Coordinates of C-alpha atoms in Angstrom, one line a residue:
M82 CA 132.6 -70.4 65.0
S83 CA 135.1 -69.3 62.8
Q84 CA 134.7 -65.9 60.8
R85 CA 134.3 -67.9 57.6
Q86 CA 131.6 -69.9 59.0
V87 CA 129.5 -66.6 60.5
L88 CA 129.9 -64.8 57.0
K89 CA 128.9 -68.3 55.4
V90 CA 125.5 -67.9 57.2
F91 CA 124.9 -64.2 55.9
E92 CA 125.8 -65.7 52.2
Q93 CA 123.2 -68.4 52.4
Y94 CA 120.9 -65.7 53.7
Q95 CA 121.5 -63.3 50.7
K96 CA 121.5 -66.1 48.1
A97 CA 118.1 -67.3 49.6
R98 CA 116.5 -63.8 49.3
T99 CA 118.2 -63.5 45.9
E100 CA 116.6 -66.9 44.7
F101 CA 113.1 -66.0 46.5
V102 CA 112.8 -62.8 44.5
Q103 CA 113.9 -64.1 41.2
M104 CA 111.4 -67.1 41.7
V105 CA 108.4 -64.8 42.4
A106 CA 109.2 -62.5 39.6
E107 CA 109.0 -65.6 37.3
L108 CA 106.1 -67.2 38.7
A109 CA 104.1 -63.9 38.4
T110 CA 104.6 -63.9 34.7
R111 CA 102.2 -67.2 34.9
P112 CA 98.6 -66.1 35.4
Q113 CA 97.6 -69.3 36.9
N114 CA 100.1 -68.4 39.7
I115 CA 98.8 -64.9 40.3
Q116 CA 95.8 -65.7 43.0
T117 CA 98.3 -68.4 44.9
L118 CA 100.8 -65.6 45.1
Q119 CA 98.2 -63.1 46.3
N120 CA 97.0 -65.3 49.1
A121 CA 100.6 -66.3 50.2
G122 CA 100.9 -62.6 51.2
V123 CA 103.7 -61.8 48.2
I124 CA 103.1 -58.3 48.3
S125 CA 104.1 -57.6 52.0
L126 CA 107.4 -59.8 51.6
L127 CA 108.1 -57.9 48.4
R128 CA 107.9 -54.5 49.9
T129 CA 110.4 -55.9 52.5
L130 CA 112.9 -56.9 49.9
L131 CA 112.5 -53.1 48.1
L132 CA 114.7 -52.0 51.0
D133 CA 117.3 -54.8 50.7
V134 CA 120.7 -53.7 51.0
V135 CA 121.6 -55.8 47.5
P136 CA 120.6 -53.8 44.6
T137 CA 119.8 -56.7 42.4
I138 CA 117.3 -57.9 44.8
Q139 CA 115.7 -54.6 45.1
Q140 CA 115.5 -54.4 41.4
T141 CA 113.8 -57.7 41.2
A142 CA 111.3 -57.0 43.9
A143 CA 110.2 -54.1 41.7
L144 CA 109.7 -56.3 38.8
A145 CA 107.9 -58.7 40.6
L146 CA 105.6 -56.1 41.9
G147 CA 105.2 -54.4 38.5
R148 CA 104.5 -57.5 37.0
L149 CA 101.6 -58.5 39.9
A150 CA 100.3 -55.1 39.8
N151 CA 100.4 -55.3 35.8
Y152 CA 97.8 -58.3 36.1
N153 CA 94.5 -56.9 37.7
D154 CA 93.3 -53.9 39.7
D155 CA 93.0 -55.8 42.9
L156 CA 96.8 -56.4 43.0
A157 CA 97.2 -52.5 42.3
E158 CA 95.2 -51.7 44.9
A159 CA 97.2 -53.9 47.1
V160 CA 100.5 -52.4 46.2
V161 CA 99.0 -48.8 46.8
K162 CA 97.5 -49.8 50.2
C163 CA 100.8 -51.5 51.5
D164 CA 102.4 -48.2 51.0
I165 CA 104.9 -49.1 48.7
L166 CA 104.4 -46.0 46.0
P167 CA 106.4 -43.9 48.4
Q168 CA 109.5 -46.0 48.4
L169 CA 109.2 -46.4 44.7
V170 CA 109.2 -42.5 44.1
Y171 CA 112.1 -42.2 46.5
S172 CA 114.3 -44.7 45.0
L173 CA 113.4 -43.2 41.5
A174 CA 115.4 -40.4 42.7
E175 CA 118.3 -41.9 44.3
Q176 CA 118.9 -45.6 42.5
N177 CA 120.7 -46.5 39.6
C178 CA 119.2 -46.8 36.2
F179 CA 118.2 -50.5 36.4
Y180 CA 116.0 -50.0 39.4
K181 CA 114.6 -46.8 38.1
K182 CA 113.3 -48.7 34.8
A183 CA 111.7 -51.3 37.5
A184 CA 110.4 -48.8 40.0
A185 CA 108.9 -46.7 36.9
F186 CA 107.3 -50.1 35.6
V187 CA 105.5 -50.6 39.0
L188 CA 104.1 -47.1 39.0
R189 CA 102.9 -48.0 34.9
A190 CA 101.3 -51.1 36.1
V191 CA 99.4 -49.4 38.9
G192 CA 98.2 -46.3 36.9
K193 CA 96.8 -48.0 34.1
H194 CA 93.9 -49.7 35.8
S195 CA 91.8 -46.8 36.7
P196 CA 92.0 -42.8 37.3
Q197 CA 91.8 -43.5 41.4
L198 CA 95.1 -45.5 40.9
A199 CA 96.4 -43.0 38.5
Q200 CA 95.3 -40.3 41.0
A201 CA 97.1 -42.4 43.7
I202 CA 100.4 -42.4 42.0
V203 CA 100.0 -38.5 41.3
D204 CA 99.2 -38.1 45.3
C205 CA 102.5 -39.7 46.3
G206 CA 104.5 -37.3 44.3
A207 CA 105.5 -39.2 41.5
L208 CA 105.0 -37.0 38.5
D209 CA 107.9 -34.4 39.4
T210 CA 110.3 -37.5 39.6
L211 CA 109.0 -39.4 36.4
V212 CA 109.4 -36.0 34.6
I213 CA 113.0 -35.8 35.7
C214 CA 113.5 -39.3 34.7
L215 CA 112.6 -38.0 31.2
E216 CA 116.2 -36.3 31.2
D217 CA 117.7 -39.2 32.2
F218 CA 121.0 -40.2 30.2
D219 CA 119.9 -43.7 29.7
P220 CA 116.9 -44.3 27.4
G221 CA 115.5 -47.1 28.8
V222 CA 114.6 -45.0 32.1
K223 CA 113.3 -42.1 29.7
E224 CA 111.2 -44.9 28.2
A225 CA 109.7 -46.3 31.4
A226 CA 108.8 -43.1 32.6
A227 CA 107.0 -42.3 29.5
W228 CA 105.0 -45.4 29.9
A229 CA 104.3 -44.5 33.3
L230 CA 103.5 -40.5 32.3
R231 CA 100.9 -41.9 29.5
Y232 CA 99.2 -44.4 31.6
I233 CA 98.4 -41.5 34.2
A234 CA 97.3 -39.0 31.2
R235 CA 95.2 -41.4 29.1
H236 CA 92.4 -41.8 31.9
N237 CA 90.9 -38.0 31.7
A238 CA 91.2 -34.5 31.3
E239 CA 92.0 -33.7 34.8
L240 CA 94.9 -36.1 34.8
S241 CA 96.3 -34.9 31.7
Q242 CA 96.6 -31.4 32.9
V243 CA 98.6 -32.7 35.9
V244 CA 101.0 -34.4 33.7
V245 CA 101.1 -31.1 31.7
D246 CA 101.6 -29.0 34.7
A247 CA 104.4 -31.2 35.7
G248 CA 106.2 -30.0 32.6
A249 CA 106.5 -33.6 30.7
V250 CA 105.3 -32.4 27.4
P251 CA 108.1 -30.4 26.1
L252 CA 110.6 -33.4 27.3
L253 CA 108.4 -35.9 25.6
V254 CA 108.6 -33.6 22.3
L255 CA 112.4 -34.1 22.9
C256 CA 112.3 -37.8 23.3
I257 CA 110.3 -38.4 20.0
Q258 CA 113.6 -36.7 18.4
E259 CA 115.9 -39.4 20.4
P260 CA 117.5 -42.1 18.0
E261 CA 115.8 -45.3 19.6
I262 CA 112.5 -46.6 18.3
A263 CA 111.2 -47.8 21.4
L264 CA 111.5 -44.3 23.0
K265 CA 109.8 -42.6 20.2
R266 CA 106.9 -44.8 19.8
I267 CA 105.9 -44.3 23.7
A268 CA 106.7 -40.3 23.3
A269 CA 104.4 -40.4 20.6
S270 CA 101.7 -42.3 22.1
A271 CA 101.9 -40.4 25.5
L272 CA 101.4 -37.1 23.6
S273 CA 98.3 -38.7 21.5
D274 CA 96.8 -39.8 25.0
I275 CA 97.4 -36.1 26.3
A276 CA 95.9 -34.3 23.3
K277 CA 92.6 -36.4 23.0
H278 CA 90.9 -35.2 25.9
S279 CA 90.5 -31.4 25.1
P280 CA 91.2 -28.7 22.6
E281 CA 93.2 -27.2 25.4
L282 CA 95.5 -30.2 25.8
A283 CA 96.0 -30.5 22.3
Q284 CA 97.0 -26.8 22.2
T285 CA 99.5 -27.6 24.6
V286 CA 101.0 -30.4 22.3
V287 CA 101.1 -28.1 19.4
D288 CA 102.7 -25.0 21.3
A289 CA 105.4 -27.4 22.3
G290 CA 106.3 -27.9 18.4
A291 CA 105.2 -31.7 18.3
V292 CA 103.4 -31.6 15.2
A293 CA 106.5 -30.6 13.1
H294 CA 108.5 -33.5 14.4
L295 CA 105.7 -35.8 14.5
V296 CA 105.1 -35.6 10.5
Q297 CA 108.9 -35.8 9.5
M298 CA 108.8 -39.3 11.5
L299 CA 106.1 -40.4 9.0
L300 CA 108.7 -41.2 6.8
N301 CA 110.3 -43.9 9.4
P302 CA 109.7 -47.4 7.9
D303 CA 108.8 -48.7 11.5
A304 CA 105.3 -49.4 11.3
K305 CA 104.6 -49.2 15.0
L306 CA 106.2 -45.7 15.1
K307 CA 103.7 -44.7 12.3
H308 CA 101.0 -46.2 13.9
Q309 CA 101.4 -43.9 17.1
I310 CA 102.4 -41.1 15.1
L311 CA 99.2 -41.0 13.0
S312 CA 97.2 -41.3 16.4
A313 CA 98.9 -38.3 18.0
L314 CA 97.8 -36.0 14.8
S315 CA 94.5 -37.3 14.6
Q316 CA 94.0 -36.6 18.5
V317 CA 95.5 -33.1 17.8
S318 CA 93.2 -32.3 14.5
K319 CA 90.0 -34.0 15.8
H320 CA 89.1 -30.7 18.4
S321 CA 88.7 -27.9 16.1
V322 CA 89.3 -26.3 12.8
D323 CA 92.3 -24.1 13.9
L324 CA 93.9 -27.3 15.3
A325 CA 93.6 -29.2 11.9
E326 CA 94.8 -26.5 9.8
M327 CA 97.9 -26.2 12.1
V328 CA 98.3 -30.1 11.2
V329 CA 97.9 -29.3 7.6
E330 CA 100.2 -26.6 7.3
A331 CA 102.8 -29.0 8.8
E332 CA 102.8 -30.5 5.3
I333 CA 100.9 -33.7 6.5
F334 CA 100.2 -33.9 2.4
P335 CA 101.1 -36.0 0.8
V336 CA 102.8 -37.9 3.2
V337 CA 100.1 -39.2 4.9
L338 CA 98.8 -40.7 1.8
T339 CA 101.7 -42.9 1.4
C340 CA 100.5 -44.4 4.8
L341 CA 97.4 -45.5 3.1
K342 CA 99.3 -48.1 1.2
D343 CA 101.3 -49.4 4.1
K344 CA 101.1 -53.5 4.6
D345 CA 100.4 -52.7 8.5
E346 CA 96.7 -52.8 8.8
Y347 CA 96.9 -50.3 11.9
V348 CA 98.9 -47.6 9.8
K349 CA 96.2 -47.7 7.3
E350 CA 93.4 -47.3 9.8
N351 CA 95.2 -44.4 11.7
A352 CA 96.0 -42.7 8.5
S353 CA 92.4 -42.8 7.3
T354 CA 91.5 -41.4 10.8
L355 CA 93.8 -38.6 10.5
I356 CA 92.5 -37.5 7.0
R357 CA 88.7 -37.9 8.4
E358 CA 89.6 -35.7 11.3
I359 CA 91.0 -33.1 8.8
A360 CA 87.9 -33.4 6.5
K361 CA 85.0 -33.4 8.8
H362 CA 85.5 -29.8 10.0
T363 CA 84.6 -27.4 6.9
P364 CA 84.3 -27.6 3.0
E365 CA 87.4 -25.9 2.8
L366 CA 89.6 -28.9 4.4
S367 CA 87.6 -31.0 2.6
Q368 CA 88.5 -29.5 -0.8
L369 CA 91.9 -29.4 0.6
V370 CA 92.0 -33.3 1.0
V371 CA 90.5 -33.9 -2.5
N372 CA 93.1 -31.5 -4.1
A373 CA 96.0 -33.4 -2.6
G374 CA 94.1 -36.6 -3.6
G375 CA 93.3 -37.9 -0.4
V376 CA 89.5 -38.9 -1.6
A377 CA 90.7 -41.5 -4.5
A378 CA 93.7 -42.8 -2.1
V379 CA 91.0 -43.5 0.6
I380 CA 88.8 -45.3 -1.7
D381 CA 91.9 -47.3 -2.7
C382 CA 92.7 -48.0 0.7
I383 CA 88.9 -49.2 1.6
G384 CA 89.3 -51.6 -1.3
S385 CA 92.5 -53.1 0.0
C386 CA 91.2 -54.0 3.4
K387 CA 88.6 -55.5 5.4
G388 CA 86.5 -54.9 8.5
N389 CA 87.2 -52.2 10.9
T390 CA 90.4 -50.9 9.2
R391 CA 87.7 -49.7 6.4
L392 CA 85.7 -47.7 8.9
P393 CA 87.2 -44.5 9.2
G394 CA 87.8 -44.4 5.8
I395 CA 84.2 -44.8 5.0
M396 CA 83.2 -42.0 7.3
M397 CA 85.9 -39.7 5.7
L398 CA 83.9 -40.2 2.5
G399 CA 80.5 -39.6 4.3
Y400 CA 81.8 -36.1 6.0
V401 CA 83.4 -35.1 2.6
A402 CA 80.2 -35.5 0.6
A403 CA 77.8 -33.7 3.2
H404 CA 79.6 -30.5 2.9
S405 CA 78.7 -29.7 -0.7
E406 CA 77.3 -30.6 -4.2
N407 CA 80.8 -30.1 -5.4
L408 CA 82.3 -32.3 -2.9
A409 CA 80.0 -35.0 -3.0
M410 CA 80.6 -35.1 -6.8
A411 CA 84.3 -35.5 -6.1
V412 CA 83.6 -39.0 -4.1
I413 CA 81.2 -40.1 -6.9
I414 CA 84.0 -39.4 -9.9
S415 CA 86.8 -41.0 -7.7
K416 CA 84.4 -44.4 -7.6
G417 CA 83.7 -44.0 -4.1
V418 CA 80.2 -45.2 -4.6
P419 CA 80.6 -48.6 -5.8
Q420 CA 83.3 -49.3 -3.2
L421 CA 80.8 -48.1 -0.4
S422 CA 78.1 -50.3 -1.9
V423 CA 80.4 -53.4 -1.7
C424 CA 81.0 -52.4 2.0
L425 CA 77.4 -52.4 2.5
S426 CA 77.0 -55.6 1.1
E427 CA 80.1 -57.5 2.4
E428 CA 80.8 -56.3 5.6
P429 CA 79.6 -58.5 8.6
E430 CA 79.2 -56.1 11.1
D431 CA 76.3 -53.8 11.5
H432 CA 78.3 -51.0 12.9
I433 CA 80.5 -51.1 9.3
K434 CA 77.3 -51.4 7.3
A435 CA 75.8 -48.6 9.3
A436 CA 78.7 -46.1 8.2
A437 CA 78.6 -47.1 4.9
A438 CA 74.8 -46.5 4.7
W439 CA 75.0 -43.1 6.4
A440 CA 78.0 -42.3 4.0
L441 CA 76.0 -43.1 0.6
G442 CA 72.9 -40.9 2.0
Q443 CA 75.4 -38.1 2.4
I444 CA 76.1 -38.6 -1.4
G445 CA 72.8 -39.0 -2.7
R446 CA 71.0 -36.5 -1.0
H447 CA 72.2 -33.2 -2.9
T448 CA 70.7 -33.6 -6.3
P449 CA 69.0 -35.9 -8.9
E450 CA 72.4 -36.4 -10.6
H451 CA 73.9 -37.3 -6.9
A452 CA 71.1 -40.0 -6.3
R453 CA 71.0 -41.7 -9.6
A454 CA 74.8 -41.9 -9.2
V455 CA 73.9 -44.0 -5.8
A456 CA 70.8 -45.8 -7.2
V457 CA 72.3 -47.1 -10.4
T458 CA 74.7 -49.4 -8.3
N459 CA 71.9 -51.3 -7.0
T460 CA 72.2 -50.0 -3.5
L461 CA 68.8 -49.0 -2.8
P462 CA 67.4 -52.8 -2.5
V463 CA 70.3 -53.4 0.1
L464 CA 69.4 -50.5 2.2
L465 CA 65.8 -51.6 2.1
S466 CA 66.5 -55.1 3.1
L467 CA 68.8 -53.8 6.0
Y468 CA 66.1 -51.5 7.1
M469 CA 63.5 -54.2 7.1
S470 CA 65.6 -57.2 8.4
T471 CA 64.9 -58.1 12.2
E472 CA 68.4 -59.1 12.4
S473 CA 69.8 -55.6 11.8
S474 CA 70.9 -53.3 14.5
E475 CA 68.6 -50.4 15.4
D476 CA 71.6 -47.9 14.4
L477 CA 71.9 -49.8 11.2
Q478 CA 68.1 -49.5 10.3
V479 CA 67.7 -46.3 11.2
K480 CA 70.8 -45.1 8.9
S481 CA 69.5 -47.4 6.4
K482 CA 65.8 -45.7 6.4
K483 CA 67.4 -42.2 6.4
A484 CA 69.7 -42.9 3.5
I485 CA 66.5 -44.6 1.5
K486 CA 64.6 -41.6 2.3
S487 CA 67.4 -39.1 1.4
I488 CA 68.3 -40.8 -1.8
L489 CA 64.4 -41.1 -2.7
Q490 CA 63.5 -37.4 -2.3
K491 CA 66.1 -36.6 -5.0
C492 CA 66.1 -39.8 -7.2
T493 CA 64.4 -39.3 -10.8
Y494 CA 65.8 -42.2 -12.1
L495 CA 62.6 -44.5 -12.5
P496 CA 64.3 -48.0 -13.2
A497 CA 66.0 -47.9 -9.6
L498 CA 62.4 -47.1 -8.1
E499 CA 60.5 -49.6 -9.7
P500 CA 61.2 -52.5 -7.3
F501 CA 60.3 -50.3 -4.3
L502 CA 56.7 -50.0 -5.8
Y503 CA 56.2 -53.9 -4.8
D504 CA 58.6 -54.4 -1.9
A505 CA 58.7 -51.3 0.0
P506 CA 56.6 -50.8 3.6
P507 CA 54.1 -47.7 3.4
N508 CA 56.5 -45.6 4.9
I509 CA 59.2 -45.7 2.0
L510 CA 56.4 -46.0 -0.5
K511 CA 55.1 -42.7 0.0
H512 CA 58.4 -41.3 -1.3
V513 CA 58.8 -43.7 -4.1
V514 CA 55.2 -42.7 -5.6
G515 CA 56.1 -38.9 -4.8
Q516 CA 59.1 -39.2 -6.9
F517 CA 57.3 -41.0 -9.8
S518 CA 54.6 -38.2 -9.7
K519 CA 57.4 -35.7 -9.9
V520 CA 58.7 -37.3 -13.3
L521 CA 55.4 -38.5 -14.7
F522 CA 53.2 -35.5 -13.8
P523 CA 55.6 -32.3 -13.2
W524 CA 52.9 -30.0 -14.0
I525 CA 51.1 -30.9 -10.9
F526 CA 53.8 -29.9 -8.5
R527 CA 54.4 -26.5 -10.8
Y528 CA 50.6 -25.9 -9.8
T529 CA 50.5 -26.9 -6.3
S530 CA 53.9 -24.7 -6.0
A531 CA 52.3 -21.6 -7.5
E532 CA 49.2 -21.9 -5.6
G533 CA 50.8 -22.7 -2.5
G534 CA 48.8 -25.7 -1.9
Q535 CA 49.8 -29.6 -0.9
L536 CA 50.0 -32.2 -3.5
S537 CA 46.8 -34.8 -2.1
T538 CA 47.8 -38.2 -1.0
T539 CA 44.4 -39.8 -2.0

């Protein structure tokens, strides 16, 4: 055979490998093909092609493995059992940017399914190499590495701590300052998943200087980026008063209030969540939110959206009102009660109704004036019907009952109480009768109080 004929054999072999791995990568994009590919032993074949002499074949083989591992945890476990991870980790440090992105994609696809699979990535020594990739010149490599680190960190505090110990946080903070929007998004998301687990991990994110940069980026018009930034700030704020104050000191107000008017529902929801996480800690932080116009802005936001987007705003109003009479009155003055009543009546989901019932109870429990502000919106009969309905969830029934009791014990506005004389069950009726007695026969209560006695129920 001539030299040309010999070389043609090798060309055909290379062409066949290229066609095979490209076709497998394409087939792996369709769920209906996954089981057939797995039964045919495709993972073992792709493992061999990861060591191919042709770079494009290596990269495409890695891409195909990533798509397969991304599909379910069984395939991800098969990738681990085939001892593929060590080869990927080695290639991350040695190969070109195209292969690095594909290899990081496989690690991300494996790690996302469970803490055990994420731990397998840690055990093969991937973290140090992924952290090095965060410093790569190519933004696509940085992005792929940030994705993989995020999927490891999000499972639990132990895995997050390993990511922190590898030195990822300062580099993720640098990534959010890069010009590429996609890189900013995933870096902010990774910081959010690190911060969510514990005050110590959140403090690590704060100490790296992340908060100031995240707040500055809220002015960016990209909705997905704002969504991730607000999530990260919420995860930092939720743990303690000190962490919430650090977010506030980064001048989160009034810029976060503009996010409540965003067209994107996720941005609205996460902005409400951030304000809720700040307000829940202390009366002082709630007062700061009130002074910044946060209560009125959240009420407007609740009125402009539906469903779960309303939930954090509803809870925020409840937290603010729970702190003190004055803060509850601030919610009333901002017309929060009618909006919560609308949510209680209109929302189809029981967990949203339950949150609205709880918030209304927190508003009405302080004084007769607070209770009347709730009662005049015709909220009490709605709460009663939700409590008595067999279709209501147990949580909704419990919260409705507590709200009714809290409001009734302060309510002296008799027209709002009269319907309860006919419709309320005995355990609710006794509170209604007690309130009628307080209003119509106040001398009895003055007497029993002075004598240290109790009012007879007979």
